[in-house]
Amino acid sequence: MNRRQFIESHGATCTNWQWSWSFINDSKRLVIFGAWDVEREDKRTRIFSEDWRTNRQGHKNRGYDQSREHIRLIEEQGYSLMTFPMKHSPKNGDYQNGVAKIAAITPKLTEKTLVRVGTSWYASDSGGGSLLAEELGTPEKYPEGGRYTVTINAYERNSKARAACIAHHGCTCMVCGFNFNEIYGTIGQSYIHVHHVIPVGQIGERYEIDPVADLIPVCPNCHVMIHQTDPPLTVTQLRDHIREQSDRYPPHRRAKAARAKTNAASYAG
Ligand SMILES: [Zn+2]
Ligand SMILES: [Zn+2]
């Protein structure tokens, strides 16, 4: 099966089969990108970059505008992204600017999450928010020692359970309402911790996790605070605590205190 047959078997098309970088199926609201082996990083592949606009001779690359539009549809219109692996052919000149001869493709589509970093866009492996909790590597550091820590965090780090929790509850912190995508844009997309709410004393030997009832999305700050006590605070307890705290010390007073501190520091310097 060649590339065109493969793409068409998924109902997708492009403006030119020779030089297009990406393909679209409008009725399924799906965009397909080829993912170069040479652009592969740890858990993601760069599929598009503003640097790929022109080639080494300064001529505009012909696939650029079409793929830029495909990226826009994913970001702004909620099209989904899938990629298939492409092998770069070293025989036909150097790889450069995202344009090269294809040695081979693997006719298999995989669903990806689009992540923008600076002027490049990446197809990231881990959809549904499973990527960053592991990267941060922090859950086991919250509480100190004991069986409690180990047991609970095994549930919180189970990637299937995480994905099911996030699919149901979304990626907004259930304690404070913080949402990474709103503040950080696409690099924060789908990022959230999950917290396991069942105290370990209530877990029987054959306990099976219910990702919707037993796991909740929380931001890393609230997650750390939840685990300051043993047993951990509930969402309601931490919310009440935050409210009491801001009543006692309202935000405008905090800002004033911060300014006073800054002024003191600049006098001291
Ligand atoms: Zn929070
Ligand atoms: Zn937790």
Short mmCIF file of C-alpha atoms and ligand atoms in Angstrom, two decimals:
data_model
loop_
_atom_site.label_atom_id
_atom_site.label_comp_id
_atom_site.label_asym_id
_atom_site.label_seq_id
_atom_site.Cartn_x
_atom_site.Cartn_y
_atom_site.Cartn_z
CA MET A 1 0.00 0.00 0.00
CA ASN A 2 1.49 3.36 -0.94
CA ARG A 3 1.02 6.59 0.96
CA ARG A 4 -1.88 7.82 -1.19
CA GLN A 5 -3.78 4.53 -0.95
CA PHE A 6 -3.24 4.47 2.79
CA ILE A 7 -4.48 8.05 3.30
CA GLU A 8 -7.46 7.55 1.00
CA SER A 9 -8.41 4.37 2.86
CA HIS A 10 -9.05 6.69 5.83
CA GLY A 11 -11.20 9.02 3.74
CA ALA A 12 -8.60 11.80 3.83
CA THR A 13 -7.22 13.93 1.02
CA CYS A 14 -4.88 16.83 0.19
CA THR A 15 -4.32 19.39 -2.53
CA ASN A 16 -1.34 17.62 -4.09
CA TRP A 17 -0.26 14.03 -3.57
CA GLN A 18 3.36 14.74 -4.39
CA TRP A 19 4.23 17.50 -1.97
CA SER A 20 1.55 17.62 0.71
CA TRP A 21 2.76 17.14 4.28
CA SER A 22 -0.62 16.56 5.87
CA PHE A 23 -4.08 15.33 4.97
CA ILE A 24 -7.64 16.01 6.00
CA ASN A 25 -10.95 14.26 6.41
CA ASP A 26 -13.46 17.06 6.95
CA SER A 27 -16.49 14.91 7.68
CA LYS A 28 -14.59 13.11 10.45
CA ARG A 29 -12.88 16.38 11.51
CA LEU A 30 -9.56 14.57 11.33
CA VAL A 31 -6.09 15.77 10.34
CA ILE A 32 -3.33 13.28 9.49
CA PHE A 33 0.37 14.16 9.62
CA GLY A 34 3.32 12.01 8.67
CA ALA A 35 5.79 11.73 11.56
CA TRP A 36 9.47 11.62 10.53
CA ASP A 37 11.72 9.21 12.38
CA VAL A 38 14.37 11.94 12.40
CA GLU A 39 12.03 14.35 14.24
CA ARG A 40 11.26 11.89 16.99
CA GLU A 41 12.11 12.93 20.55
CA ASP A 42 11.39 11.12 23.79
CA LYS A 43 7.60 10.98 23.79
CA ARG A 44 6.79 13.25 20.89
CA THR A 45 7.54 13.98 17.26
CA ARG A 46 7.87 17.41 15.71
CA ILE A 47 5.36 17.51 12.86
CA PHE A 48 5.41 21.19 11.91
CA SER A 49 7.57 24.26 12.41
CA GLU A 50 7.49 27.86 11.27
CA ASP A 51 11.13 27.31 10.31
CA TRP A 52 9.94 24.93 7.60
CA ARG A 53 8.33 27.77 5.64
CA THR A 54 11.25 28.03 3.23
CA ASN A 55 13.87 25.60 2.01
CA ARG A 56 17.63 26.08 2.01
CA GLN A 57 17.50 28.00 -1.26
CA GLY A 58 15.01 30.44 0.30
CA HIS A 59 12.10 29.19 -1.78
CA LYS A 60 8.79 28.64 -0.10
CA ASN A 61 8.05 25.00 0.69
CA ARG A 62 4.88 24.02 -1.13
CA GLY A 63 3.35 21.96 1.66
CA TYR A 64 3.68 24.77 4.21
CA ASP A 65 0.45 26.76 3.87
CA GLN A 66 -1.79 23.72 3.69
CA SER A 67 -0.24 22.18 6.80
CA ARG A 68 -0.36 25.49 8.66
CA GLU A 69 -4.09 25.55 7.99
CA HIS A 70 -4.41 21.94 9.19
CA ILE A 71 -2.64 22.90 12.43
CA ARG A 72 -5.09 25.78 12.85
CA LEU A 73 -8.07 23.44 12.44
CA ILE A 74 -6.74 21.22 15.23
CA GLU A 75 -6.05 24.16 17.53
CA GLU A 76 -9.10 26.29 16.85
CA GLN A 77 -11.76 23.98 15.46
CA GLY A 78 -11.15 20.91 17.58
CA TYR A 79 -10.10 18.60 14.74
CA SER A 80 -8.37 15.50 16.02
CA LEU A 81 -4.80 14.61 15.10
CA MET A 82 -3.43 11.28 13.97
CA THR A 83 0.02 10.44 12.66
CA PHE A 84 1.73 7.62 10.82
CA PRO A 85 5.47 6.86 10.93
CA MET A 86 7.67 7.92 7.98
CA LYS A 87 11.25 6.84 7.46
CA HIS A 88 13.64 9.39 6.02
CA SER A 89 15.64 8.24 3.01
CA PRO A 90 19.30 9.27 3.36
CA LYS A 91 20.01 8.33 -0.27
CA ASN A 92 18.08 11.27 -1.66
CA GLY A 93 19.92 14.17 -0.10
CA ASP A 94 20.01 15.54 3.43
CA TYR A 95 17.01 15.86 5.62
CA GLN A 96 16.20 19.52 6.07
CA ASN A 97 13.32 21.78 7.03
CA GLY A 98 10.81 18.99 7.36
CA VAL A 99 11.11 18.19 3.66
CA ALA A 100 12.80 15.05 2.46
CA LYS A 101 12.37 11.90 0.46
CA ILE A 102 10.37 9.20 2.16
CA ALA A 103 12.08 5.82 2.32
CA ALA A 104 9.04 4.06 3.75
CA ILE A 105 5.85 4.63 5.66
CA THR A 106 4.13 2.46 8.23
CA PRO A 107 0.45 2.38 7.26
CA LYS A 108 -0.89 2.68 10.78
CA LEU A 109 -2.58 5.70 12.35
CA THR A 110 -2.14 6.61 16.00
CA GLU A 111 -4.08 9.27 17.86
CA LYS A 112 -1.91 12.11 19.19
CA THR A 113 -2.18 15.32 21.16
CA LEU A 114 -0.96 18.49 19.45
CA VAL A 115 1.44 20.49 21.58
CA ARG A 116 2.93 23.82 20.55
CA VAL A 117 6.30 24.85 21.91
CA GLY A 118 7.55 28.17 20.55
CA THR A 119 7.48 28.00 16.76
CA SER A 120 7.19 24.20 16.56
CA TRP A 121 4.27 21.83 16.89
CA TYR A 122 4.62 18.31 18.25
CA ALA A 123 2.45 15.22 18.08
CA SER A 124 2.63 13.96 21.62
CA ASP A 125 2.12 10.31 22.52
CA SER A 126 0.27 10.69 25.72
CA GLY A 127 -3.22 11.99 25.28
CA GLY A 128 -5.61 12.48 28.14
CA GLY A 129 -3.17 14.13 30.46
CA SER A 130 -1.01 11.18 31.33
CA LEU A 131 2.24 12.78 30.28
CA LEU A 132 3.33 15.17 32.94
CA ALA A 133 2.61 13.62 36.31
CA GLU A 134 5.19 10.99 35.49
CA GLU A 135 7.60 13.59 34.18
CA LEU A 136 7.29 15.60 37.37
CA GLY A 137 7.88 12.39 39.25
CA THR A 138 6.58 13.90 42.44
CA PRO A 139 3.64 11.81 43.74
CA GLU A 140 5.69 9.47 45.87
CA LYS A 141 7.34 12.45 47.52
CA TYR A 142 4.17 13.93 49.01
CA PRO A 143 3.67 12.02 52.23
CA GLU A 144 6.51 10.54 54.19
CA GLY A 145 7.04 6.79 54.34
CA GLY A 146 4.78 3.90 55.10
CA ARG A 147 2.48 1.56 53.29
CA TYR A 148 -0.04 4.33 52.86
CA THR A 149 2.12 6.30 50.45
CA VAL A 150 2.98 3.40 48.21
CA THR A 151 -0.55 2.02 47.94
CA ILE A 152 -2.26 5.31 47.21
CA ASN A 153 0.20 6.50 44.67
CA ALA A 154 0.00 3.29 42.69
CA TYR A 155 -3.63 4.20 42.00
CA GLU A 156 -2.84 7.80 41.25
CA ARG A 157 -0.21 6.79 38.74
CA ASN A 158 -2.17 4.10 36.96
CA SER A 159 -2.38 5.63 33.48
CA LYS A 160 -5.61 3.94 32.39
CA ALA A 161 -7.38 5.00 35.56
CA ARG A 162 -5.99 8.53 35.15
CA ALA A 163 -7.29 8.76 31.59
CA ALA A 164 -10.76 7.55 32.64
CA CYS A 165 -10.85 10.03 35.53
CA ILE A 166 -9.87 12.93 33.27
CA ALA A 167 -12.27 11.88 30.52
CA HIS A 168 -15.08 12.16 33.06
CA HIS A 169 -14.04 15.07 35.30
CA GLY A 170 -11.95 17.13 32.90
CA CYS A 171 -8.58 18.76 33.60
CA THR A 172 -9.61 21.55 35.97
CA CYS A 173 -8.54 21.34 39.62
CA MET A 174 -11.57 20.32 41.69
CA VAL A 175 -10.29 22.26 44.66
CA CYS A 176 -9.30 25.67 43.28
CA GLY A 177 -10.45 25.66 39.65
CA PHE A 178 -6.96 26.05 38.17
CA ASN A 179 -6.71 24.92 34.55
CA PHE A 180 -3.29 24.53 32.91
CA ASN A 181 -4.56 24.98 29.37
CA GLU A 182 -6.19 28.33 30.24
CA ILE A 183 -3.02 29.73 31.80
CA TYR A 184 -0.24 28.08 29.78
CA GLY A 185 -1.94 27.36 26.44
CA THR A 186 -1.19 24.20 24.53
CA ILE A 187 1.91 23.22 26.52
CA GLY A 188 -0.44 22.88 29.50
CA GLN A 189 -3.08 21.01 27.56
CA SER A 190 -4.45 17.97 29.41
CA TYR A 191 -2.01 18.46 32.26
CA ILE A 192 -3.33 17.71 35.75
CA HIS A 193 -2.60 15.46 38.71
CA VAL A 194 -5.13 12.94 39.92
CA HIS A 195 -5.74 12.26 43.59
CA HIS A 196 -7.10 9.04 45.03
CA VAL A 197 -9.77 9.88 47.59
CA ILE A 198 -10.33 6.57 49.39
CA PRO A 199 -8.43 6.32 52.68
CA VAL A 200 -6.22 3.26 52.70
CA GLY A 201 -7.94 1.81 55.78
CA GLN A 202 -11.09 1.38 53.71
CA ILE A 203 -9.39 -0.47 50.88
CA GLY A 204 -10.01 -4.19 50.95
CA GLU A 205 -7.65 -6.72 49.48
CA ARG A 206 -9.55 -7.09 46.28
CA TYR A 207 -10.21 -3.40 45.85
CA GLU A 208 -10.83 -2.41 42.27
CA ILE A 209 -10.48 1.24 41.44
CA ASP A 210 -13.47 3.24 40.17
CA PRO A 211 -11.72 6.05 38.27
CA VAL A 212 -14.75 8.35 38.35
CA ALA A 213 -15.71 7.97 42.02
CA ASP A 214 -12.27 7.34 43.52
CA LEU A 215 -10.02 9.67 41.52
CA ILE A 216 -10.31 13.44 41.19
CA PRO A 217 -8.30 15.94 39.13
CA VAL A 218 -6.31 18.37 41.27
CA CYS A 219 -3.57 20.85 40.46
CA PRO A 220 -0.10 20.05 41.85
CA ASN A 221 -0.32 22.79 44.49
CA CYS A 222 -3.62 21.57 45.88
CA HIS A 223 -2.38 17.97 45.63
CA VAL A 224 0.61 18.69 47.80
CA MET A 225 -1.60 20.52 50.32
CA ILE A 226 -4.13 17.66 50.40
CA HIS A 227 -1.33 15.34 51.46
CA GLN A 228 -0.08 17.58 54.25
CA THR A 229 -2.31 15.61 56.62
CA ASP A 230 -2.72 11.89 57.22
CA PRO A 231 -5.37 10.88 56.33
CA PRO A 232 -5.36 13.41 53.51
CA LEU A 233 -7.75 16.37 53.47
CA THR A 234 -10.94 16.05 51.49
CA VAL A 235 -11.73 18.47 48.65
CA THR A 236 -14.32 20.18 50.87
CA GLN A 237 -11.90 20.50 53.77
CA LEU A 238 -9.20 22.06 51.62
CA ARG A 239 -11.68 24.40 49.92
CA ASP A 240 -12.99 25.52 53.32
CA HIS A 241 -9.45 25.99 54.50
CA ILE A 242 -8.59 28.18 51.50
CA ARG A 243 -11.74 30.24 52.05
CA GLU A 244 -11.02 30.75 55.76
CA GLN A 245 -7.48 31.71 54.91
CA SER A 246 -8.53 34.34 52.38
CA ASP A 247 -11.17 35.71 54.82
CA ARG A 248 -8.52 36.16 57.45
CA TYR A 249 -6.02 37.55 55.02
CA PRO A 250 -7.82 38.83 51.91
CA PRO A 251 -6.03 39.04 48.55
CA HIS A 252 -5.75 42.88 48.56
CA ARG A 253 -3.97 42.74 51.91
CA ARG A 254 -1.64 40.08 50.57
CA ALA A 255 -0.78 42.23 47.55
CA LYS A 256 -0.09 45.19 49.84
CA ALA A 257 2.18 43.05 52.02
CA ALA A 258 4.05 41.82 48.95
CA ARG A 259 4.60 45.39 47.73
CA ALA A 260 5.84 46.47 51.14
CA LYS A 261 8.31 43.60 51.12
CA THR A 262 9.55 44.52 47.63
CA ASN A 263 10.02 48.15 48.65
CA ALA A 264 11.91 47.10 51.76
CA ALA A 265 14.13 44.87 49.65
CA SER A 266 14.92 47.63 47.16
CA TYR A 267 15.82 50.01 50.00
CA ALA A 268 18.01 47.35 51.49
CA GLY A 269 19.72 46.78 48.10
ZN ZN B 1 -5.87 23.53 42.78
ZN ZN B 2 -3.14 12.34 46.24
#
